[in-house]
Amino acid sequence: MKLLVTGGAGFIGSNFIRYFLRAHPDAHIVNLDKLTYAGNLDNLSEIESHPNYKFVRGDVADSNLINSILSQPIDAIVHFAAETHVDRSIADAQAFVRTNVLGTYTLLDVAKRKRVGRFLHISTDEVYGSLTADESANEQSHIQPNSPYAASKAASDMFARSFWQTYQFPVVITRCSNNYGPYQFPEKLIPLMITHALHDMKLPVYGDGLNERDWLFVEDHCRAIDRVLEAGRPGEVYNIGFGRPVKNLEVVRLLLRIMGKSEDLIEFVADRPGHDRRYALDTGKIRAELGWEPAVGLEQGLAETVEWYRNHPDWVERTRNGEYLTYCEKFYRNRDATLPQL
Ligand code: NAD
Ligand code: DAU
């Protein structure tokens, strides 16, 4: 199996690459990543010299580059690359439109022409919008994105779908709930709360803290992607989630308990504009059809995540002070810039 992974220097992509090379020692992976602020080659240092792994710095919206990469045989593309932080999309969504919409379209277009055998588009439960207490979204539910980020992901899903409907290009879409675990950039709720609490800094909870998310440990997501890659049906959508939405305040309190810190650190701050109240997925399809189940419960996953951040103060510090960006520049300059041959 020869894979092109996009966005592999980010949180889920880097966990996926490490997981996939472990689970499939014969697999080859090309990782294409632009190294935006969210791309961090520190995340991949343990496999950077792996003989079956190659890194290419570049933009998924660059059709010439994609064309060159796909001149070698690639069995499947796993497309993670995206702008992902909702708050940043509220401030300015330009990069979200460029990468998530134009970038996905460009990748689909070149991959179709090169007849890539499978295109796995990694999407999100946010495309279904905010749900009420007794609702959960299945794969047929309406797409009702509320943030500019969610709108850009919904648009990319629609392009992916159209490539199957129009050209029978074998696209599969996954829509996953909120991930957490090692190597997550500390702008997202869980790593932000952990890194603040480690330094006894205030924990900013938006609004009343009663918004609900369905937290999934990142390795469970990686296993689900592996199953979809292997056996997902082309043209289909698969929801992926743990199956138990939890209020933000409950997550933060649980973290503080695990860390032995006081709830006095919690500070309620102004709400996020258009803040989705609740995400909840019906994940019956992937469980019944592909036999996937999550393995890591929230309490265990949070404890492992806290442990990871506690044991990686250098990673956190380099992320906070921007040093990882300099390292990425150096890494790239010191590498042969020619395209990898598998
Ligand atoms: P992330 O922000 O940690 O990483 C994104 C990666 O994409 C970075 O390495 C970045 O450098 C790269 N990238 C950005 N623009 C690029 C471009 N134009 N060309 C090439 N690379 C580019 O994101 P993540 O949290 O790992 O999310 C990965 C994917 O999973 C995204 O598509 C996201 O929408 C989806 N998703 C995330 C979650 C979650 O909870 N984090 C949940 C469901 C789905
Ligand atoms: O649902 C999947 C999505 O999960 C992914 O598609 C996105 O890429 C990912 O960023 C995430 O989006 P959220 O907006 O749900 O995640 P975030 O970690 O930003 O926020 C989780 C919840 O916590 C949300 O209700 C907002 C709240 N929050 C967040 C931050 C950063 C706070 O209360 N305080 C904070 O400081």
mmCIF file of C-alpha atoms in Angstrom, residues 44-329:
data_model
loop_
_atom_site.group_PDB
_atom_site.id
_atom_site.type_symbol
_atom_site.label_atom_id
_atom_site.label_comp_id
_atom_site.label_asym_id
_atom_site.label_seq_id
_atom_site.Cartn_x
_atom_site.Cartn_y
_atom_site.Cartn_z
ATOM 1 C CA LEU A 44 7.074 13.088 13.420
ATOM 2 C CA SER A 45 10.640 13.133 14.723
ATOM 3 C CA GLU A 46 10.511 9.460 15.761
ATOM 4 C CA ILE A 47 9.818 8.319 12.166
ATOM 5 C CA GLU A 48 11.568 11.030 10.121
ATOM 6 C CA SER A 49 14.288 8.555 9.021
ATOM 7 C CA HIS A 50 11.923 5.617 8.495
ATOM 8 C CA PRO A 51 12.831 4.066 5.121
ATOM 9 C CA ASN A 52 9.160 3.944 4.017
ATOM 10 C CA TYR A 53 8.396 7.570 4.891
ATOM 11 C CA LYS A 54 8.980 10.728 2.846
ATOM 12 C CA PHE A 55 8.064 14.325 3.601
ATOM 13 C CA VAL A 56 7.224 16.926 0.952
ATOM 14 C CA ARG A 57 6.543 20.495 1.912
ATOM 15 C CA GLY A 58 3.816 21.982 -0.255
ATOM 16 C CA ASP A 59 0.281 23.191 -0.705
ATOM 17 C CA VAL A 60 -2.665 20.951 -1.593
ATOM 18 C CA ALA A 61 -3.916 23.791 -3.797
ATOM 19 C CA ASP A 62 -0.757 23.593 -5.968
ATOM 20 C CA SER A 63 -1.879 21.460 -8.913
ATOM 21 C CA ASN A 64 1.621 21.243 -10.485
ATOM 22 C CA LEU A 65 3.079 19.863 -7.295
ATOM 23 C CA ILE A 66 0.223 17.368 -6.841
ATOM 24 C CA ASN A 67 0.644 16.344 -10.443
ATOM 25 C CA SER A 68 4.359 15.592 -9.886
ATOM 26 C CA ILE A 69 3.738 13.691 -6.666
ATOM 27 C CA LEU A 70 1.062 11.587 -8.339
ATOM 28 C CA SER A 71 3.354 10.745 -11.259
ATOM 29 C CA GLN A 72 4.541 7.870 -9.094
ATOM 30 C CA PRO A 73 2.035 5.107 -8.330
ATOM 31 C CA ILE A 74 -0.071 5.968 -5.292
ATOM 32 C CA ASP A 75 -2.792 3.535 -4.177
ATOM 33 C CA ALA A 76 -4.758 5.909 -1.994
ATOM 34 C CA ILE A 77 -4.899 9.460 -0.669
ATOM 35 C CA VAL A 78 -5.857 10.257 2.923
ATOM 36 C CA HIS A 79 -6.714 13.944 2.908
ATOM 37 C CA PHE A 80 -6.343 15.576 6.331
ATOM 38 C CA ALA A 81 -4.880 18.931 5.272
ATOM 39 C CA ALA A 82 -7.128 21.768 6.349
ATOM 40 C CA GLU A 83 -7.405 24.926 8.362
ATOM 41 C CA THR A 84 -9.129 23.544 11.448
ATOM 42 C CA HIS A 85 -9.640 26.049 14.243
ATOM 43 C CA VAL A 86 -13.161 27.503 14.499
ATOM 44 C CA ASP A 87 -12.074 30.671 16.359
ATOM 45 C CA ARG A 88 -9.522 31.491 13.637
ATOM 46 C CA SER A 89 -12.215 31.028 10.959
ATOM 47 C CA ILE A 90 -14.420 33.503 12.785
ATOM 48 C CA ALA A 91 -11.589 36.069 12.758
ATOM 49 C CA ASP A 92 -10.774 35.520 9.048
ATOM 50 C CA ALA A 93 -11.923 32.647 6.836
ATOM 51 C CA GLN A 94 -9.835 33.361 3.724
ATOM 52 C CA ALA A 95 -7.283 30.589 4.341
ATOM 53 C CA PHE A 96 -10.159 28.204 5.120
ATOM 54 C CA VAL A 97 -11.734 28.814 1.732
ATOM 55 C CA ARG A 98 -8.401 28.474 -0.041
ATOM 56 C CA THR A 99 -7.169 25.293 1.630
ATOM 57 C CA ASN A 100 -10.367 23.493 2.577
ATOM 58 C CA VAL A 101 -12.379 24.260 -0.563
ATOM 59 C CA LEU A 102 -9.909 25.068 -3.374
ATOM 60 C CA GLY A 103 -7.241 22.726 -1.974
ATOM 61 C CA THR A 104 -9.659 19.797 -1.751
ATOM 62 C CA TYR A 105 -11.013 20.483 -5.232
ATOM 63 C CA THR A 106 -7.459 20.661 -6.661
ATOM 64 C CA LEU A 107 -6.444 17.399 -5.021
ATOM 65 C CA LEU A 108 -9.618 15.653 -6.220
ATOM 66 C CA ASP A 109 -9.172 16.947 -9.735
ATOM 67 C CA VAL A 110 -5.547 15.832 -10.154
ATOM 68 C CA ALA A 111 -6.154 12.527 -8.338
ATOM 69 C CA LYS A 112 -9.078 11.745 -10.655
ATOM 70 C CA ARG A 113 -6.954 12.433 -13.737
ATOM 71 C CA LYS A 114 -4.168 10.248 -12.329
ATOM 72 C CA ARG A 115 -6.724 7.508 -11.555
ATOM 73 C CA VAL A 116 -5.776 7.163 -7.886
ATOM 74 C CA GLY A 117 -7.569 4.059 -6.578
ATOM 75 C CA ARG A 118 -9.100 5.573 -3.440
ATOM 76 C CA PHE A 119 -9.565 9.039 -1.982
ATOM 77 C CA LEU A 120 -10.400 9.276 1.704
ATOM 78 C CA HIS A 121 -11.722 12.723 2.567
ATOM 79 C CA ILE A 122 -11.438 13.435 6.299
ATOM 80 C CA SER A 123 -14.380 15.553 7.353
ATOM 81 C CA THR A 124 -16.091 16.524 10.575
ATOM 82 C CA ASP A 125 -19.344 16.230 12.522
ATOM 83 C CA GLU A 126 -19.479 20.048 12.490
ATOM 84 C CA VAL A 127 -21.025 19.937 8.992
ATOM 85 C CA TYR A 128 -24.305 18.712 10.574
ATOM 86 C CA GLY A 129 -24.553 21.893 12.667
ATOM 87 C CA SER A 130 -25.894 22.219 16.193
ATOM 88 C CA LEU A 131 -28.300 19.522 17.432
ATOM 89 C CA THR A 132 -30.900 19.491 20.206
ATOM 90 C CA ALA A 133 -30.724 17.209 23.258
ATOM 91 C CA ASP A 134 -32.612 14.279 21.716
ATOM 92 C CA GLU A 135 -31.054 14.442 18.212
ATOM 93 C CA SER A 136 -28.102 12.691 16.656
ATOM 94 C CA ALA A 137 -26.913 13.038 13.053
ATOM 95 C CA ASN A 138 -26.675 10.033 10.766
ATOM 96 C CA GLU A 139 -24.996 10.049 7.354
ATOM 97 C CA GLN A 140 -28.251 11.166 5.668
ATOM 98 C CA SER A 141 -28.884 14.092 8.008
ATOM 99 C CA HIS A 142 -29.001 17.644 6.679
ATOM 100 C CA ILE A 143 -25.761 19.523 6.270
ATOM 101 C CA GLN A 144 -26.199 22.749 8.242
ATOM 102 C CA PRO A 145 -22.775 24.269 8.960
ATOM 103 C CA ASN A 146 -22.754 27.281 11.257
ATOM 104 C CA SER A 147 -19.150 28.506 11.511
ATOM 105 C CA PRO A 148 -17.039 29.607 8.531
ATOM 106 C CA TYR A 149 -14.778 26.591 9.279
ATOM 107 C CA ALA A 150 -17.744 24.195 9.153
ATOM 108 C CA ALA A 151 -19.022 25.869 5.972
ATOM 109 C CA SER A 152 -15.644 25.343 4.276
ATOM 110 C CA LYS A 153 -15.557 21.673 5.335
ATOM 111 C CA ALA A 154 -19.166 21.179 4.141
ATOM 112 C CA ALA A 155 -18.226 22.699 0.775
ATOM 113 C CA SER A 156 -15.254 20.328 0.483
ATOM 114 C CA ASP A 157 -17.529 17.373 1.340
ATOM 115 C CA MET A 158 -19.873 18.404 -1.443
ATOM 116 C CA PHE A 159 -17.017 18.504 -3.974
ATOM 117 C CA ALA A 160 -15.858 15.080 -2.797
ATOM 118 C CA ARG A 161 -19.404 13.722 -3.156
ATOM 119 C CA SER A 162 -19.780 15.265 -6.614
ATOM 120 C CA PHE A 163 -16.618 13.509 -7.865
ATOM 121 C CA TRP A 164 -18.198 10.155 -7.041
ATOM 122 C CA GLN A 165 -21.640 11.075 -8.425
ATOM 123 C CA THR A 166 -20.281 12.617 -11.629
ATOM 124 C CA TYR A 167 -17.121 10.676 -12.435
ATOM 125 C CA GLN A 168 -17.398 7.559 -10.206
ATOM 126 C CA PHE A 169 -14.051 8.639 -8.768
ATOM 127 C CA PRO A 170 -13.791 6.398 -5.660
ATOM 128 C CA VAL A 171 -14.154 8.919 -2.862
ATOM 129 C CA VAL A 172 -15.088 7.918 0.689
ATOM 130 C CA ILE A 173 -15.955 10.592 3.262
ATOM 131 C CA THR A 174 -15.529 10.224 7.028
ATOM 132 C CA ARG A 175 -17.140 12.644 9.499
ATOM 133 C CA CYS A 176 -15.557 12.432 12.911
ATOM 134 C CA SER A 177 -16.375 14.076 16.219
ATOM 135 C CA ASN A 178 -13.884 16.045 18.378
ATOM 136 C CA ASN A 179 -10.505 14.326 18.746
ATOM 137 C CA TYR A 180 -8.079 14.644 21.648
ATOM 138 C CA GLY A 181 -4.737 13.056 22.554
ATOM 139 C CA PRO A 182 -0.975 13.587 22.165
ATOM 140 C CA TYR A 183 0.427 16.224 19.776
ATOM 141 C CA GLN A 184 -2.706 18.389 19.576
ATOM 142 C CA PHE A 185 -1.871 22.066 19.081
ATOM 143 C CA PRO A 186 -2.681 23.842 22.352
ATOM 144 C CA GLU A 187 -5.290 26.169 20.853
ATOM 145 C CA LYS A 188 -8.001 23.468 21.058
ATOM 146 C CA LEU A 189 -10.013 22.966 24.254
ATOM 147 C CA ILE A 190 -8.318 19.949 25.867
ATOM 148 C CA PRO A 191 -4.601 20.747 25.270
ATOM 149 C CA LEU A 192 -5.266 24.417 26.052
ATOM 150 C CA MET A 193 -6.833 23.522 29.403
ATOM 151 C CA ILE A 194 -4.070 21.018 30.248
ATOM 152 C CA THR A 195 -1.200 23.367 29.392
ATOM 153 C CA HIS A 196 -2.841 26.252 31.278
ATOM 154 C CA ALA A 197 -3.530 24.091 34.339
ATOM 155 C CA LEU A 198 0.067 22.790 34.339
ATOM 156 C CA HIS A 199 1.155 26.432 34.809
ATOM 157 C CA ASP A 200 -1.714 27.313 37.188
ATOM 158 C CA MET A 201 -3.096 29.712 34.586
ATOM 159 C CA LYS A 202 -6.839 30.435 34.306
ATOM 160 C CA LEU A 203 -8.919 28.078 32.153
ATOM 161 C CA PRO A 204 -11.146 30.138 29.809
ATOM 162 C CA VAL A 205 -14.548 28.427 29.447
ATOM 163 C CA TYR A 206 -16.729 30.015 26.751
ATOM 164 C CA GLY A 207 -20.283 31.093 27.711
ATOM 165 C CA ASP A 208 -21.969 28.877 30.314
ATOM 166 C CA GLY A 209 -19.742 25.867 29.549
ATOM 167 C CA LEU A 210 -22.760 23.683 28.775
ATOM 168 C CA ASN A 211 -21.979 23.085 25.088
ATOM 169 C CA GLU A 212 -21.562 19.401 24.310
ATOM 170 C CA ARG A 213 -18.975 17.583 22.207
ATOM 171 C CA ASP A 214 -18.470 13.837 21.612
ATOM 172 C CA TRP A 215 -14.777 13.340 22.450
ATOM 173 C CA LEU A 216 -12.849 10.562 20.676
ATOM 174 C CA PHE A 217 -9.279 9.521 21.511
ATOM 175 C CA VAL A 218 -7.153 10.157 18.411
ATOM 176 C CA GLU A 219 -5.860 6.580 18.108
ATOM 177 C CA ASP A 220 -9.464 5.319 17.906
ATOM 178 C CA HIS A 221 -9.973 7.725 14.995
ATOM 179 C CA CYS A 222 -6.795 6.391 13.300
ATOM 180 C CA ARG A 223 -8.068 2.808 13.591
ATOM 181 C CA ALA A 224 -11.410 3.864 12.108
ATOM 182 C CA ILE A 225 -9.685 5.525 9.136
ATOM 183 C CA ASP A 226 -7.658 2.353 8.608
ATOM 184 C CA ARG A 227 -10.890 0.299 8.476
ATOM 185 C CA VAL A 228 -12.550 2.734 6.060
ATOM 186 C CA LEU A 229 -9.461 2.739 3.864
ATOM 187 C CA GLU A 230 -9.552 -1.040 3.769
ATOM 188 C CA ALA A 231 -13.252 -1.763 3.450
ATOM 189 C CA GLY A 232 -15.298 1.460 3.160
ATOM 190 C CA ARG A 233 -17.551 1.554 0.119
ATOM 191 C CA PRO A 234 -16.817 4.217 -2.534
ATOM 192 C CA GLY A 235 -19.296 7.073 -2.580
ATOM 193 C CA GLU A 236 -20.283 6.444 1.046
ATOM 194 C CA VAL A 237 -20.067 8.600 4.158
ATOM 195 C CA TYR A 238 -19.075 7.091 7.534
ATOM 196 C CA ASN A 239 -19.669 8.896 10.837
ATOM 197 C CA ILE A 240 -17.011 8.255 13.502
ATOM 198 C CA GLY A 241 -17.447 9.125 17.171
ATOM 199 C CA PHE A 242 -17.348 7.811 20.705
ATOM 200 C CA GLY A 243 -21.115 8.073 21.120
ATOM 201 C CA ARG A 244 -21.423 10.043 24.361
ATOM 202 C CA PRO A 245 -21.596 13.842 24.116
ATOM 203 C CA VAL A 246 -20.218 15.549 27.239
ATOM 204 C CA LYS A 247 -20.590 19.149 28.435
ATOM 205 C CA ASN A 248 -17.422 21.265 28.216
ATOM 206 C CA LEU A 249 -17.574 22.080 31.920
ATOM 207 C CA GLU A 250 -17.658 18.370 32.754
ATOM 208 C CA VAL A 251 -14.547 17.778 30.607
ATOM 209 C CA VAL A 252 -12.690 20.667 32.253
ATOM 210 C CA ARG A 253 -13.643 19.510 35.761
ATOM 211 C CA LEU A 254 -12.535 15.963 34.939
ATOM 212 C CA LEU A 255 -9.180 17.282 33.720
ATOM 213 C CA LEU A 256 -8.699 19.320 36.885
ATOM 214 C CA ARG A 257 -9.519 16.262 38.994
ATOM 215 C CA ILE A 258 -7.018 14.115 37.049
ATOM 216 C CA MET A 259 -4.366 16.825 37.437
ATOM 217 C CA GLY A 260 -5.095 17.434 41.131
ATOM 218 C CA LYS A 261 -5.817 21.136 40.479
ATOM 219 C CA SER A 262 -8.494 23.427 41.943
ATOM 220 C CA GLU A 263 -11.714 24.306 40.105
ATOM 221 C CA ASP A 264 -10.932 27.922 41.074
ATOM 222 C CA LEU A 265 -8.796 27.993 37.925
ATOM 223 C CA ILE A 266 -12.002 27.956 35.815
ATOM 224 C CA GLU A 267 -12.869 31.367 34.385
ATOM 225 C CA PHE A 268 -16.070 31.932 32.387
ATOM 226 C CA VAL A 269 -15.332 34.195 29.416
ATOM 227 C CA ALA A 270 -17.323 35.712 26.524
ATOM 228 C CA ASP A 271 -18.954 33.117 24.310
ATOM 229 C CA ARG A 272 -17.764 32.206 20.801
ATOM 230 C CA PRO A 273 -20.034 33.922 18.209
ATOM 231 C CA GLY A 274 -22.479 31.409 16.702
ATOM 232 C CA HIS A 275 -21.224 28.776 19.168
ATOM 233 C CA ASP A 276 -22.770 25.383 18.294
ATOM 234 C CA ARG A 277 -24.550 24.013 21.354
ATOM 235 C CA ARG A 278 -24.319 20.307 20.770
ATOM 236 C CA TYR A 279 -22.790 17.784 18.365
ATOM 237 C CA ALA A 280 -23.952 14.164 18.452
ATOM 238 C CA LEU A 281 -23.447 11.404 15.904
ATOM 239 C CA ASP A 282 -25.207 8.188 15.089
ATOM 240 C CA THR A 283 -22.200 5.909 14.429
ATOM 241 C CA GLY A 284 -24.202 2.710 13.832
ATOM 242 C CA LYS A 285 -23.077 2.433 10.204
ATOM 243 C CA ILE A 286 -19.316 2.113 10.763
ATOM 244 C CA ARG A 287 -19.886 -0.165 13.758
ATOM 245 C CA ALA A 288 -22.235 -2.532 11.884
ATOM 246 C CA GLU A 289 -20.609 -2.450 8.461
ATOM 247 C CA LEU A 290 -16.896 -2.258 9.309
ATOM 248 C CA GLY A 291 -16.887 -3.675 12.833
ATOM 249 C CA TRP A 292 -15.134 -0.625 14.299
ATOM 250 C CA GLU A 293 -15.592 0.286 17.980
ATOM 251 C CA PRO A 294 -13.803 2.924 20.059
ATOM 252 C CA ALA A 295 -11.491 1.372 22.645
ATOM 253 C CA VAL A 296 -10.534 4.289 24.905
ATOM 254 C CA GLY A 297 -13.047 5.836 27.325
ATOM 255 C CA LEU A 298 -12.943 9.545 28.150
ATOM 256 C CA GLU A 299 -11.466 9.231 31.636
ATOM 257 C CA GLN A 300 -8.652 6.890 30.487
ATOM 258 C CA GLY A 301 -7.981 8.957 27.333
ATOM 259 C CA LEU A 302 -7.802 12.215 29.291
ATOM 260 C CA ALA A 303 -5.475 10.661 31.869
ATOM 261 C CA GLU A 304 -3.154 9.442 29.061
ATOM 262 C CA THR A 305 -3.318 12.845 27.379
ATOM 263 C CA VAL A 306 -2.472 14.715 30.605
ATOM 264 C CA GLU A 307 0.436 12.321 31.133
ATOM 265 C CA TRP A 308 1.707 12.982 27.609
ATOM 266 C CA TYR A 309 1.625 16.789 28.012
ATOM 267 C CA ARG A 310 3.222 16.502 31.472
ATOM 268 C CA ASN A 311 6.059 14.401 29.969
ATOM 269 C CA HIS A 312 6.621 16.642 26.937
ATOM 270 C CA PRO A 313 7.278 20.124 28.362
ATOM 271 C CA ASP A 314 9.792 20.831 25.556
ATOM 272 C CA TRP A 315 7.212 20.089 22.854
ATOM 273 C CA VAL A 316 4.738 22.393 24.603
ATOM 274 C CA GLU A 317 7.312 25.141 25.101
ATOM 275 C CA ARG A 318 8.498 25.022 21.472
ATOM 276 C CA THR A 319 4.870 25.183 20.347
ATOM 277 C CA ARG A 320 4.145 28.139 22.602
ATOM 278 C CA ASN A 321 7.249 30.183 21.750
ATOM 279 C CA GLY A 322 7.189 29.375 18.018
ATOM 280 C CA GLU A 323 10.552 27.544 18.019
ATOM 281 C CA TYR A 324 9.031 24.582 16.180
ATOM 282 C CA LEU A 325 8.505 26.841 13.153
ATOM 283 C CA THR A 326 12.237 27.554 12.915
ATOM 284 C CA TYR A 327 12.970 23.835 13.280
ATOM 285 C CA CYS A 328 10.573 23.057 10.410
ATOM 286 C CA GLU A 329 12.283 25.635 8.188
#
